[in-house]
Coordinates of C-alpha atoms and ligand atoms in Angstrom, one line a residue:
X20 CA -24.5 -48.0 -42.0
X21 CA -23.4 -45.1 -40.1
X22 CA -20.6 -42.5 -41.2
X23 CA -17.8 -43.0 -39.0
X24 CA -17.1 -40.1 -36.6
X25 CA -14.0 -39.1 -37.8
X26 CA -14.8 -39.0 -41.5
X27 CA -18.0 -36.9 -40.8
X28 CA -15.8 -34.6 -38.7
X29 CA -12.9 -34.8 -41.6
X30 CA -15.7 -33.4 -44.1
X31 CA -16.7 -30.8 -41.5
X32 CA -13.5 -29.6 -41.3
X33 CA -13.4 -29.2 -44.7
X34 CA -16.3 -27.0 -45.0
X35 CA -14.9 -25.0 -41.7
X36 CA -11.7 -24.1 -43.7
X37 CA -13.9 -22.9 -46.7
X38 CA -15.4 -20.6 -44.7
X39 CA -14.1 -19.4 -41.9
X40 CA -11.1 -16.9 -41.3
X41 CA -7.8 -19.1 -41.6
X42 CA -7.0 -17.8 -37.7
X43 CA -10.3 -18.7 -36.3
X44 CA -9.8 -22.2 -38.4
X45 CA -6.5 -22.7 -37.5
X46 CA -7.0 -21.8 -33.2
X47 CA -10.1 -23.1 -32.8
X48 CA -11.4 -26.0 -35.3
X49 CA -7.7 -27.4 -36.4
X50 CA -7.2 -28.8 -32.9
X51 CA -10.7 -30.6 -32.4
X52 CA -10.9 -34.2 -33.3
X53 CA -13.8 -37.0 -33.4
X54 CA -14.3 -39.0 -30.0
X55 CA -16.9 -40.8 -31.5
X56 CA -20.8 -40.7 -32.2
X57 CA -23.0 -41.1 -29.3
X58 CA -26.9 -41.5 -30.7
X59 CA -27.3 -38.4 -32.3
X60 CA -24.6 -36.8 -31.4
X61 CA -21.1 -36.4 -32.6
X62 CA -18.5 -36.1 -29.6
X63 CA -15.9 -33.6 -30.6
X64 CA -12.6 -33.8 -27.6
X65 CA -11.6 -30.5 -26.9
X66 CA -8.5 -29.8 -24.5
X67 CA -10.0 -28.0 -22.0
X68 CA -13.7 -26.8 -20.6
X69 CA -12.6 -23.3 -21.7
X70 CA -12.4 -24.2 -25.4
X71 CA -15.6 -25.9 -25.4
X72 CA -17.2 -23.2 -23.9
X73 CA -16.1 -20.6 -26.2
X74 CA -17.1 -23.1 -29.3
X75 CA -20.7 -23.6 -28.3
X76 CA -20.5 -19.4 -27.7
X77 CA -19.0 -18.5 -31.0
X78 CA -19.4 -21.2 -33.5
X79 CA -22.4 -23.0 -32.5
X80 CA -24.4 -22.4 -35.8
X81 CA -21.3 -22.7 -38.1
X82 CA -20.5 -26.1 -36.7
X83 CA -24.1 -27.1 -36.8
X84 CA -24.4 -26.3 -40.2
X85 CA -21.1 -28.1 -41.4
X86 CA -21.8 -30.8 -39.8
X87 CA -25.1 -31.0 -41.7
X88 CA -23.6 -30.5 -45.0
X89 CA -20.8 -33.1 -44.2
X90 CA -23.2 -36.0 -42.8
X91 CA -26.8 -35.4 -44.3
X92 CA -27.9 -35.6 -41.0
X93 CA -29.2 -33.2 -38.1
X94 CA -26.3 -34.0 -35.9
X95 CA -26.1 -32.9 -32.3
X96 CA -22.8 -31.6 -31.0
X97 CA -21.6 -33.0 -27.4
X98 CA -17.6 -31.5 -26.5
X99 CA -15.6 -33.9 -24.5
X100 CA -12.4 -32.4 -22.3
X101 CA -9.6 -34.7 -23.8
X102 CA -8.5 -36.3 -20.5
X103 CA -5.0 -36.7 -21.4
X104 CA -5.7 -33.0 -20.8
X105 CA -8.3 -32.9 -17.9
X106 CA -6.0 -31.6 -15.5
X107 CA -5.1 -27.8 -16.0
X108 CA -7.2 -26.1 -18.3
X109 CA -4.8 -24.8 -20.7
X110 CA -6.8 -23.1 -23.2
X111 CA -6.8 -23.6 -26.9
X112 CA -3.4 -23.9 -28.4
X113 CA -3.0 -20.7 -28.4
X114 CA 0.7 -20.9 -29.4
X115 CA -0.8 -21.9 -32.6
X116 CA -2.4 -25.5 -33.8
X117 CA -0.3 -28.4 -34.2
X118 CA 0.6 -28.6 -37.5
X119 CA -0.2 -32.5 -37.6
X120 CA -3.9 -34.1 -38.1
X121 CA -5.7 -34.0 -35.2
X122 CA -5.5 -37.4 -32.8
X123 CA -7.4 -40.3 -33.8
X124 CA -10.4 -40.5 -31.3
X125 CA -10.4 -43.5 -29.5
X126 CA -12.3 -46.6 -29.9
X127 CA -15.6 -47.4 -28.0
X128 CA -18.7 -46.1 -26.8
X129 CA -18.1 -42.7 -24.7
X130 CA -19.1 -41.0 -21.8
X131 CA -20.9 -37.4 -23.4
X132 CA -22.5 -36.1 -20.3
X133 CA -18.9 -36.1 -19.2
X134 CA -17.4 -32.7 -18.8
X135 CA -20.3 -31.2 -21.0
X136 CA -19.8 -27.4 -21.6
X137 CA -22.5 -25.3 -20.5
X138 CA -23.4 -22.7 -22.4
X139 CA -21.7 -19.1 -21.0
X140 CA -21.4 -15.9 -22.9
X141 CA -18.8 -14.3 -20.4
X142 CA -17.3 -11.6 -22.6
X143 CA -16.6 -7.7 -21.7
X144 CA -19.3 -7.4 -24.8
X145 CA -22.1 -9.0 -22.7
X146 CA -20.8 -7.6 -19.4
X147 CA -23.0 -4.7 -18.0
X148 CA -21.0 -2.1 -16.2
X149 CA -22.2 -0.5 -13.4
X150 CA -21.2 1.8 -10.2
X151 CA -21.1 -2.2 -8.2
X152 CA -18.8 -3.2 -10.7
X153 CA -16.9 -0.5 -12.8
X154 CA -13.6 -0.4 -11.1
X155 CA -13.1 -4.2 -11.8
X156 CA -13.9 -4.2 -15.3
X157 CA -11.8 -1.5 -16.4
X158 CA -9.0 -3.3 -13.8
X159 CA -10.2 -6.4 -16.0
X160 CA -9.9 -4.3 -19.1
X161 CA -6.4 -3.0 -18.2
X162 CA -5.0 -6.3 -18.0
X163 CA -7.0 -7.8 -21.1
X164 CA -5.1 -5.1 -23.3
X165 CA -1.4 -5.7 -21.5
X166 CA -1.3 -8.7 -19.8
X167 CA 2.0 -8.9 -17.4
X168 CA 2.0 -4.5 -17.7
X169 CA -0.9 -3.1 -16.1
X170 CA -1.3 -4.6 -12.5
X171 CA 0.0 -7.8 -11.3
X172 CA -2.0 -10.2 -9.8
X173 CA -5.1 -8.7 -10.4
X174 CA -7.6 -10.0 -7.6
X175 CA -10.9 -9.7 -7.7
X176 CA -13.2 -10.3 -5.4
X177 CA -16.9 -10.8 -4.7
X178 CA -19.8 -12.4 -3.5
X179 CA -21.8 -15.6 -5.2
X180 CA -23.2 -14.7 -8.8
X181 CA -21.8 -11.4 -9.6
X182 CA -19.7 -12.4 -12.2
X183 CA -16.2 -13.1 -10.8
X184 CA -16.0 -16.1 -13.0
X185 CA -17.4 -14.0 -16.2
X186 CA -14.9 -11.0 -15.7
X187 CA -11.8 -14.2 -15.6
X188 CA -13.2 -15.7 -19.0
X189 CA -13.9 -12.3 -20.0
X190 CA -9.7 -11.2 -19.8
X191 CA -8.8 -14.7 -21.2
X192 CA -11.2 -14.5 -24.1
X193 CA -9.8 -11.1 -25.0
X194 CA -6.5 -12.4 -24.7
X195 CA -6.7 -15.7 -26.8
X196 CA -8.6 -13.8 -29.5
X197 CA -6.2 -10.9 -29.7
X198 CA -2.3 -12.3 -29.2
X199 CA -3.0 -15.4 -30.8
X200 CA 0.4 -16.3 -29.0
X201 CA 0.2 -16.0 -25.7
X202 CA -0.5 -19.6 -23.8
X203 CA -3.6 -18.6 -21.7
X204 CA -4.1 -21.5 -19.0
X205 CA -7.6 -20.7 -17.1
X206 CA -8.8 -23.2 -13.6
X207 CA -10.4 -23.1 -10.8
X208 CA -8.2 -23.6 -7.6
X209 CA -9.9 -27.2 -7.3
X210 CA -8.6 -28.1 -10.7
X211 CA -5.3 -26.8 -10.0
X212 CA -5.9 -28.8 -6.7
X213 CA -6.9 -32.0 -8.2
X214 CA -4.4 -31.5 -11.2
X215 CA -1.4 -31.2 -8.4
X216 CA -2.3 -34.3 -6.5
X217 CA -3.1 -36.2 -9.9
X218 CA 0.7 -35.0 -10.7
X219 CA 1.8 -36.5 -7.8
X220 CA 0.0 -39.5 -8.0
X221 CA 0.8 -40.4 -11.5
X222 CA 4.4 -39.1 -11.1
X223 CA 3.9 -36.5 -13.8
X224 CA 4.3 -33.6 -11.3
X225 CA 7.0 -32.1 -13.7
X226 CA 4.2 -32.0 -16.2
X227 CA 1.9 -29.7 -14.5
X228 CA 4.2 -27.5 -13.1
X229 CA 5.4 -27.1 -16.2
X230 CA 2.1 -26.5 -17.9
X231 CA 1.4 -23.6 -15.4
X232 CA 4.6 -22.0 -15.3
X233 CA 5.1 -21.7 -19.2
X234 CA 1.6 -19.8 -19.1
X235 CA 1.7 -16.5 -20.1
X236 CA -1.9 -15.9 -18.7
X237 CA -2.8 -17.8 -15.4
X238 CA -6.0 -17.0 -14.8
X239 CA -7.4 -19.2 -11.4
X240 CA -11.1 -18.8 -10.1
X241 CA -12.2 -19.1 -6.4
X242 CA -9.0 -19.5 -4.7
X243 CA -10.5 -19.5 -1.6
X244 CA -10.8 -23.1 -2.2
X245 CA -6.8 -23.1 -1.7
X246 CA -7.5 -22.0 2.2
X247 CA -6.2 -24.3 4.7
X248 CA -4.4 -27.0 2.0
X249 CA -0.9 -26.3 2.7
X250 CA 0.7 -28.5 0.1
X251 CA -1.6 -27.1 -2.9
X252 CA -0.5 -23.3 -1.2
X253 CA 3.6 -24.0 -1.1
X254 CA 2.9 -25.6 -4.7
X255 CA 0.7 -22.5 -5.7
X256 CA 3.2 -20.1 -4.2
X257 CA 6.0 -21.5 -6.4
X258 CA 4.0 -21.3 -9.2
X259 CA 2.7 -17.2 -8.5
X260 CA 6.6 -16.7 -8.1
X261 CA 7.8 -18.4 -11.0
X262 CA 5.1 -16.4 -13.5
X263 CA 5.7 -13.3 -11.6
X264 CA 9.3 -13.0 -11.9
X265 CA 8.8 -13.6 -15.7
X266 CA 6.6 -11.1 -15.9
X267 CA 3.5 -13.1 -16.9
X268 CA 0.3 -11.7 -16.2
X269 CA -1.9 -13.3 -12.3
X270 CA -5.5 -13.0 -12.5
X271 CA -7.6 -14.2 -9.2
X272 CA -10.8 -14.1 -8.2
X273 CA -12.2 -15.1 -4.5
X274 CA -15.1 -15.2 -3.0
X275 CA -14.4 -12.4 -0.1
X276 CA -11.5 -9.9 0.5
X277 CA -8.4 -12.1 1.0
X278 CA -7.7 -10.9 4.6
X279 CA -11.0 -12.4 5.5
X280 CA -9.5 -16.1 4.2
X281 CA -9.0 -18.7 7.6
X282 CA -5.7 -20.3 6.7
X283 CA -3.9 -18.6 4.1
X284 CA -0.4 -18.6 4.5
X285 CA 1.0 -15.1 5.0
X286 CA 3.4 -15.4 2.3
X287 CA 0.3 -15.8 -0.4
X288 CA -1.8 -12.9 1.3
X289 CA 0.5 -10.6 0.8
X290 CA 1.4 -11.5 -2.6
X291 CA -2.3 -11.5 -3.6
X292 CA -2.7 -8.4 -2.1
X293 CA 0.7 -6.9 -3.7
X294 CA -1.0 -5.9 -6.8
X295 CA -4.6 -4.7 -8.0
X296 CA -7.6 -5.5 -5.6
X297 CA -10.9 -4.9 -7.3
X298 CA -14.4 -6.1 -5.9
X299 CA -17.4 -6.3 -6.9
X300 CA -20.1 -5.5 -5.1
X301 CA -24.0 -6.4 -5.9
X302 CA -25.7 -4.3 -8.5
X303 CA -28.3 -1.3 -8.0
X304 CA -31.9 -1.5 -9.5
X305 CA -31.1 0.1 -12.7
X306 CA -28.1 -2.3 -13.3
X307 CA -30.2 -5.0 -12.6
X308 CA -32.3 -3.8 -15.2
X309 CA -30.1 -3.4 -17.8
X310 CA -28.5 -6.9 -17.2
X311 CA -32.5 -8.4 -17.8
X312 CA -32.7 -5.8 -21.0
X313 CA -29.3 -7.4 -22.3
X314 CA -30.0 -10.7 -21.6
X315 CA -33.8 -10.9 -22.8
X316 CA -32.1 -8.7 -25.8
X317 CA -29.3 -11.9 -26.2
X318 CA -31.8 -15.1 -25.9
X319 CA -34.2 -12.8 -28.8
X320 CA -37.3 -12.5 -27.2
X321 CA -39.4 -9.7 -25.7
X322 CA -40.0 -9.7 -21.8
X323 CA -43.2 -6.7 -20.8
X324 CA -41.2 -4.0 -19.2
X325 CA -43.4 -4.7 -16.1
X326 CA -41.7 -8.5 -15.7
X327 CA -38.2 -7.3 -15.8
X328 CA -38.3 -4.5 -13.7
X329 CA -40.7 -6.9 -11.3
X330 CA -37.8 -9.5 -11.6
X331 CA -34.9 -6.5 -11.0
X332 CA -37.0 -5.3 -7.8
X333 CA -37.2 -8.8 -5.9
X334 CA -33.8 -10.1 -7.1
X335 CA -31.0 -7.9 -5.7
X336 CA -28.3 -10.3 -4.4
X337 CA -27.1 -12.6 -7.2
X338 CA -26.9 -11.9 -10.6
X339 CA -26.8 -15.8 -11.4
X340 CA -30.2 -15.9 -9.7
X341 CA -31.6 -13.0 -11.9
X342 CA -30.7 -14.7 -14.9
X343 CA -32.0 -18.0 -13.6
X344 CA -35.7 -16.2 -12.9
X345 CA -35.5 -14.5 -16.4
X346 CA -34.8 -17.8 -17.9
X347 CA -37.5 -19.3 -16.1
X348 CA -39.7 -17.2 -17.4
X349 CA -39.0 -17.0 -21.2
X350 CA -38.9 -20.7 -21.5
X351 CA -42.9 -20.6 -19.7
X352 CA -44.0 -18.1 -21.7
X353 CA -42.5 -20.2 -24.7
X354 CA -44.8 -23.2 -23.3
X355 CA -48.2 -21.5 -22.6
X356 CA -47.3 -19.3 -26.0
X357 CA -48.1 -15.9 -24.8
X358 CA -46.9 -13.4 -22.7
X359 CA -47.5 -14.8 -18.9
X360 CA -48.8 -12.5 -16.2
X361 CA -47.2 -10.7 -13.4
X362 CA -48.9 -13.4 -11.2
X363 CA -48.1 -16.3 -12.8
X364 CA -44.8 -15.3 -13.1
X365 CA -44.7 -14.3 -8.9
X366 CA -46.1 -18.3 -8.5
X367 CA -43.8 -19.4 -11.0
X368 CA -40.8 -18.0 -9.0
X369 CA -41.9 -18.6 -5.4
X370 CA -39.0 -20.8 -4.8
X371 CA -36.3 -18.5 -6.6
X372 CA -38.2 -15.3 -4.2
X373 CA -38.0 -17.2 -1.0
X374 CA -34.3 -18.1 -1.8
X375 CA -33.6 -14.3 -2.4
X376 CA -35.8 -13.6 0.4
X377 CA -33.7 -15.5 3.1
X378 CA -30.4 -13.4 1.8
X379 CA -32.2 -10.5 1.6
X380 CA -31.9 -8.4 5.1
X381 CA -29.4 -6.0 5.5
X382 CA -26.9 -5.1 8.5
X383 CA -29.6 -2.3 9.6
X384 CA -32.3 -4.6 9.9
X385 CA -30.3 -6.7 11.7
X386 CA -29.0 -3.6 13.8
X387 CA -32.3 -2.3 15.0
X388 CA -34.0 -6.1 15.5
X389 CA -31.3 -7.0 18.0
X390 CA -31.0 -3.3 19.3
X391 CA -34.6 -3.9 20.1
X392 CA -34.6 -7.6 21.7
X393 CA -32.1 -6.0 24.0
X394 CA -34.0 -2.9 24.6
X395 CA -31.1 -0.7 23.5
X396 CA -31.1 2.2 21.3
X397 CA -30.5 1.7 17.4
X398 CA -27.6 3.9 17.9
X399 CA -25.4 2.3 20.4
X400 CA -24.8 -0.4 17.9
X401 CA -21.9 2.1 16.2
X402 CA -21.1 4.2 19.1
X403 CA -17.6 4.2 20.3
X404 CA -18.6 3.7 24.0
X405 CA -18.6 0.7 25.0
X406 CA -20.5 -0.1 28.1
X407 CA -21.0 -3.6 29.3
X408 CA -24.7 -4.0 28.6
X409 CA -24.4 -3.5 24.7
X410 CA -21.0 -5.0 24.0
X411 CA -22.7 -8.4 23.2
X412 CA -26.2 -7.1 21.5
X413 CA -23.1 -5.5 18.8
X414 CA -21.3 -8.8 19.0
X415 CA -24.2 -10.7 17.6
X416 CA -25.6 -8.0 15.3
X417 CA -21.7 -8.3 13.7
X418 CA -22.3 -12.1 14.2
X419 CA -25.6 -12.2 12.4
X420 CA -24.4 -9.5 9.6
X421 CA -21.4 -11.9 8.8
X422 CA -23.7 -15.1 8.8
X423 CA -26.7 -13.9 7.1
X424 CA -25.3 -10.8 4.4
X425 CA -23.1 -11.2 1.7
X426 CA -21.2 -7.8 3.1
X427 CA -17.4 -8.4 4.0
X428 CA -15.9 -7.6 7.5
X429 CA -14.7 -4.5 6.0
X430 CA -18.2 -3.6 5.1
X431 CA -19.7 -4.7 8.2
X432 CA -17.2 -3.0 10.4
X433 CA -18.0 -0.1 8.8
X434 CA -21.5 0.3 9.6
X435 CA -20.3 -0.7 12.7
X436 CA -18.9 2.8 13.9
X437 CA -16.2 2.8 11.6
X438 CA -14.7 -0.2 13.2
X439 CA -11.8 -2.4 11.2
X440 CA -12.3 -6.0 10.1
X441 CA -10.5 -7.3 12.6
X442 CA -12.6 -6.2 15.3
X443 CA -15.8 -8.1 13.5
X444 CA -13.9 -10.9 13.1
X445 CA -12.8 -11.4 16.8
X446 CA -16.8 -10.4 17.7
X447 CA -17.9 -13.3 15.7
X448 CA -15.4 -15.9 17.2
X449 CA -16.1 -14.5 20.7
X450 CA -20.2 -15.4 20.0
X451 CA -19.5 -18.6 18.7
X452 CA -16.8 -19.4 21.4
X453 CA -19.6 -18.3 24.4
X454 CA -22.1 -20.6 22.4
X455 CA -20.2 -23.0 22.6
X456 CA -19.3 -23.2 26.5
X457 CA -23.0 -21.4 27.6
X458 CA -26.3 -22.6 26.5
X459 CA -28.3 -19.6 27.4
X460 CA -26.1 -18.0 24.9
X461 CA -26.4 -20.4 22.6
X462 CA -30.6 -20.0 23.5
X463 CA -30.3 -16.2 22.5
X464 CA -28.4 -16.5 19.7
X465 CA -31.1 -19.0 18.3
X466 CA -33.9 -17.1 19.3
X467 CA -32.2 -13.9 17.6
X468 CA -31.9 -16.6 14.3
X469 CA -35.7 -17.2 14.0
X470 CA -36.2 -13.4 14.5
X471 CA -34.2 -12.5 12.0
X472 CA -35.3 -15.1 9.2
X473 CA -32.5 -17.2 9.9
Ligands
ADP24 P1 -19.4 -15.6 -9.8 O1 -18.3 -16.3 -10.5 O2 -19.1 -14.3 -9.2 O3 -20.2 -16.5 -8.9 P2 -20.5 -15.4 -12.5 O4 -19.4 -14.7 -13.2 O5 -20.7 -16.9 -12.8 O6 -20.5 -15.2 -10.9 O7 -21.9 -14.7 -12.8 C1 -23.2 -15.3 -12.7 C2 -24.0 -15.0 -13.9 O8 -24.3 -13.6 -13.9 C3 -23.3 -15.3 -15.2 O9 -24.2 -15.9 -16.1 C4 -22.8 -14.0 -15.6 O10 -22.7 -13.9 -17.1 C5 -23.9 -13.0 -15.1 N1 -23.3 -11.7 -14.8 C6 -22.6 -11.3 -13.7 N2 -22.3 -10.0 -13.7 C7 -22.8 -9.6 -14.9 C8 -22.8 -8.3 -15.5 N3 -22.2 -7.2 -14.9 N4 -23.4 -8.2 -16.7 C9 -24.0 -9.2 -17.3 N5 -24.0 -10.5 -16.8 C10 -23.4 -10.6 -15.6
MG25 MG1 -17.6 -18.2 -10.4

């Protein structure tokens, strides 16, 4: 008969204490209990996604290996996010662990794919710094080392896969591990969405405010999923106040500059923007490179120099993809057991490279293609004049550059003649608004689509 779940974890535990450092026992293994076994697994309930994460990061083996010696068995570890705690992510109990044994796990069979924890090693350690990114991560720094002191909210803000999320796990990693005090509560604005409504729902709205405003670290990822939900922004703003007048430390991340978010209220823009703004912008070659080095470096095996730089010359946009293609290729070259080929590993990828591919062009391209469908020269796309025959060519070049780049309004503007993000924006509304009333615009604009790769 099988070991029940919570005397295989009570053993564990045991081991743990033996042999790790009574502050990394006592914050991270103390509060874990036994759901339950599920096959081979043993389903440990964590109180958040955060803690999970960093356990499969940092204690993986030692885990495994007390398990082992508690059950006699090879036992798989699954985490579960306690739901009594599913709704804002408070991080481990950073205060310090209850002093009482852990919960018993509930009864019954359980759900392990449930809230799984992927595996993430977002630390400053593993974050390569380059020109694209410096400014953030010493902002990030800065606030890692005095939360509340150094700039307040920090913002940061970027496009997909260049490691927002990493930089916010990054500050609250640093933070957990080095004021074992401070209550660190990490989300993303759809959890503290959902978490609200559940609040309201379940008429434990007191709960979750209170949960968020006793943080001394709020750390929320892609708010800009709080655009245009105007009970979750008054709810938000009360919250931003309530930490900032106590001087607890704002961390934000969003996926473009906030002035370029429809339906923010002005009240929160100007808040966000009251204290550090940081971007980060997509990396160079040779910080594409090192990322591959590191990474191939982390997973322990050896990639040819000619793969990785092959891999850092096609894959510029999205560091998430370039770790994805690297992946890809380790775990192929782990199948067929020797080093794969620069064309096998171009066939392997043809997906990944087309999905670069279809991000890849640039405002110039898109500059000269549309200067030349107009006939007009290159140049009049960032002149100052503005004669009637090229004031819609620019529109749609700064219509296309919005749709089809990951550069902000600023940016566009910019290689626009200098112009402010303002003047982008209203370009883009005014080709979408003639679109919509004229169908040989709309005819244009499509045929500009297909020539651009659209
Ligand atoms: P975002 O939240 O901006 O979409 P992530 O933080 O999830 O992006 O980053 C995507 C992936 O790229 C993650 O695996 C992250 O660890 C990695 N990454 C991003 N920037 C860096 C960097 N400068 N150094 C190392 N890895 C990075
Ligand atoms: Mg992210």
């Amino acid at each position: 008969m099988a070991i029940s779940a919570e005397s295989v974890w009570g053993a564990a535990q045991e081991h743990l204490r033996a042999r790790l450092d009574p502050d990394v026992y006592s914050l991270w293994m103390a509060p874990l209990s036994a759901r339950g076994r599920n096959g081979d697994s043993l389903v440990l309930e964590v109180a958040n996604e955060f803690s999970g994460t960093w356990l499969k990061d940092n204690y993986a083996g030692v885990l495994q290996e007390a398990l082992t010696a508690a059950s006699g068995q090879q036992l798989e570890i699954c985490f579960h996010v306690s739901p009594q705690d599913s709704s804002p992510a408070l991080a481990p109990a950073a205060s310090g662990p209850p002093a009482a044994e852990p919960a018993k796990a509930p009864p019954g069979p359980t759900n392990a794919d449930e809230h799984l924890v992927c595996d993430l090693k977002n630390k400053f350690e593993t974050f390569v710094v380059g020109n694209n990114n410096s400014f953030a991560h010493a902002a990030a720094m800065a606030v890692a080392q005095a939360p509340g002191r150094a700039y307040n909210p920090l913002f940061v803000y970027g496009g997909v896969g260049l490691g927002k999320t990493h930089l916010l796990h990054a500050i609250a990693y640093h933070v957990a591990t080095h004021k074992k005090a401070a209550r660190v509560a990490y989300m993303s604005s759809e959890q503290f969405t959902n978490a609200y409504i559940e609040g309201i729902q379940t008429s434990q709205l007191g709960r979750f405010r209170k949960k968020c405003r006793q943080a001394d670290l709020l750390l929320i990822d892609d708010i800009q999923f709080l655009a245009g939900k105007e009970r979750i922004q008054e709810e938000f703003f009360h919250t931003f106040n309530a930490l900032q007048e106590a001087g607890k430390q704002i961390v934000l991340t969003c996926d473009r500059p906030v002035s370029e978010l429809p339906n923010l209220e002005q009240r929160l823009v100007s808040r966000f923007e009251g204290g550090l703004v940081a971007d980060l912008q997509p990396p160079d070659g040779a910080v594409r490179l090192a990322i591959l080095r590191k990474k191939a470096a982390g997973i322990g095996v050896e990639v040819p120099g000619e793969i990785l730089e092959f891999l850092a010359d096609r894959i510029r946009t999205n560091i998430r993809r370039l770790e994805g293609a690297l992946n890809r290729v380790v775990s192929y070259g782990a199948l067929i057991g020797r080093k794969p080929s620069l064309e096998s590993v171009e066939s392997l990828l043809r997906e990944i490279l087309h999905e670069e591919g279809r991000h890849a062009i640039s405002i110039e391209v898109i500059q000269k293609k549309v200067a030349e469908h107009f006939d007009i020269r290159l140049a009049d796309m960032s002149r100052r004049r503005r004669p009637e025959n090229i004031v819609f060519p620019r529109q749609s070049a700064m219509f296309f550059s919005r749709q089809m780049t990951a550069r902000t309004m600023n940016a566009i503007g910019e290689a626009f003649g200098g112009r402010d993000h303002g003047t982008v924006l209203h370009a883009c509304k005014l080709v979408q608004d003639r679109m919509e009333v004229d169908p040989q615009v709309r005819d244009v604009v499509g045929h500009l689509e297909k020539l651009l790769g659209g």
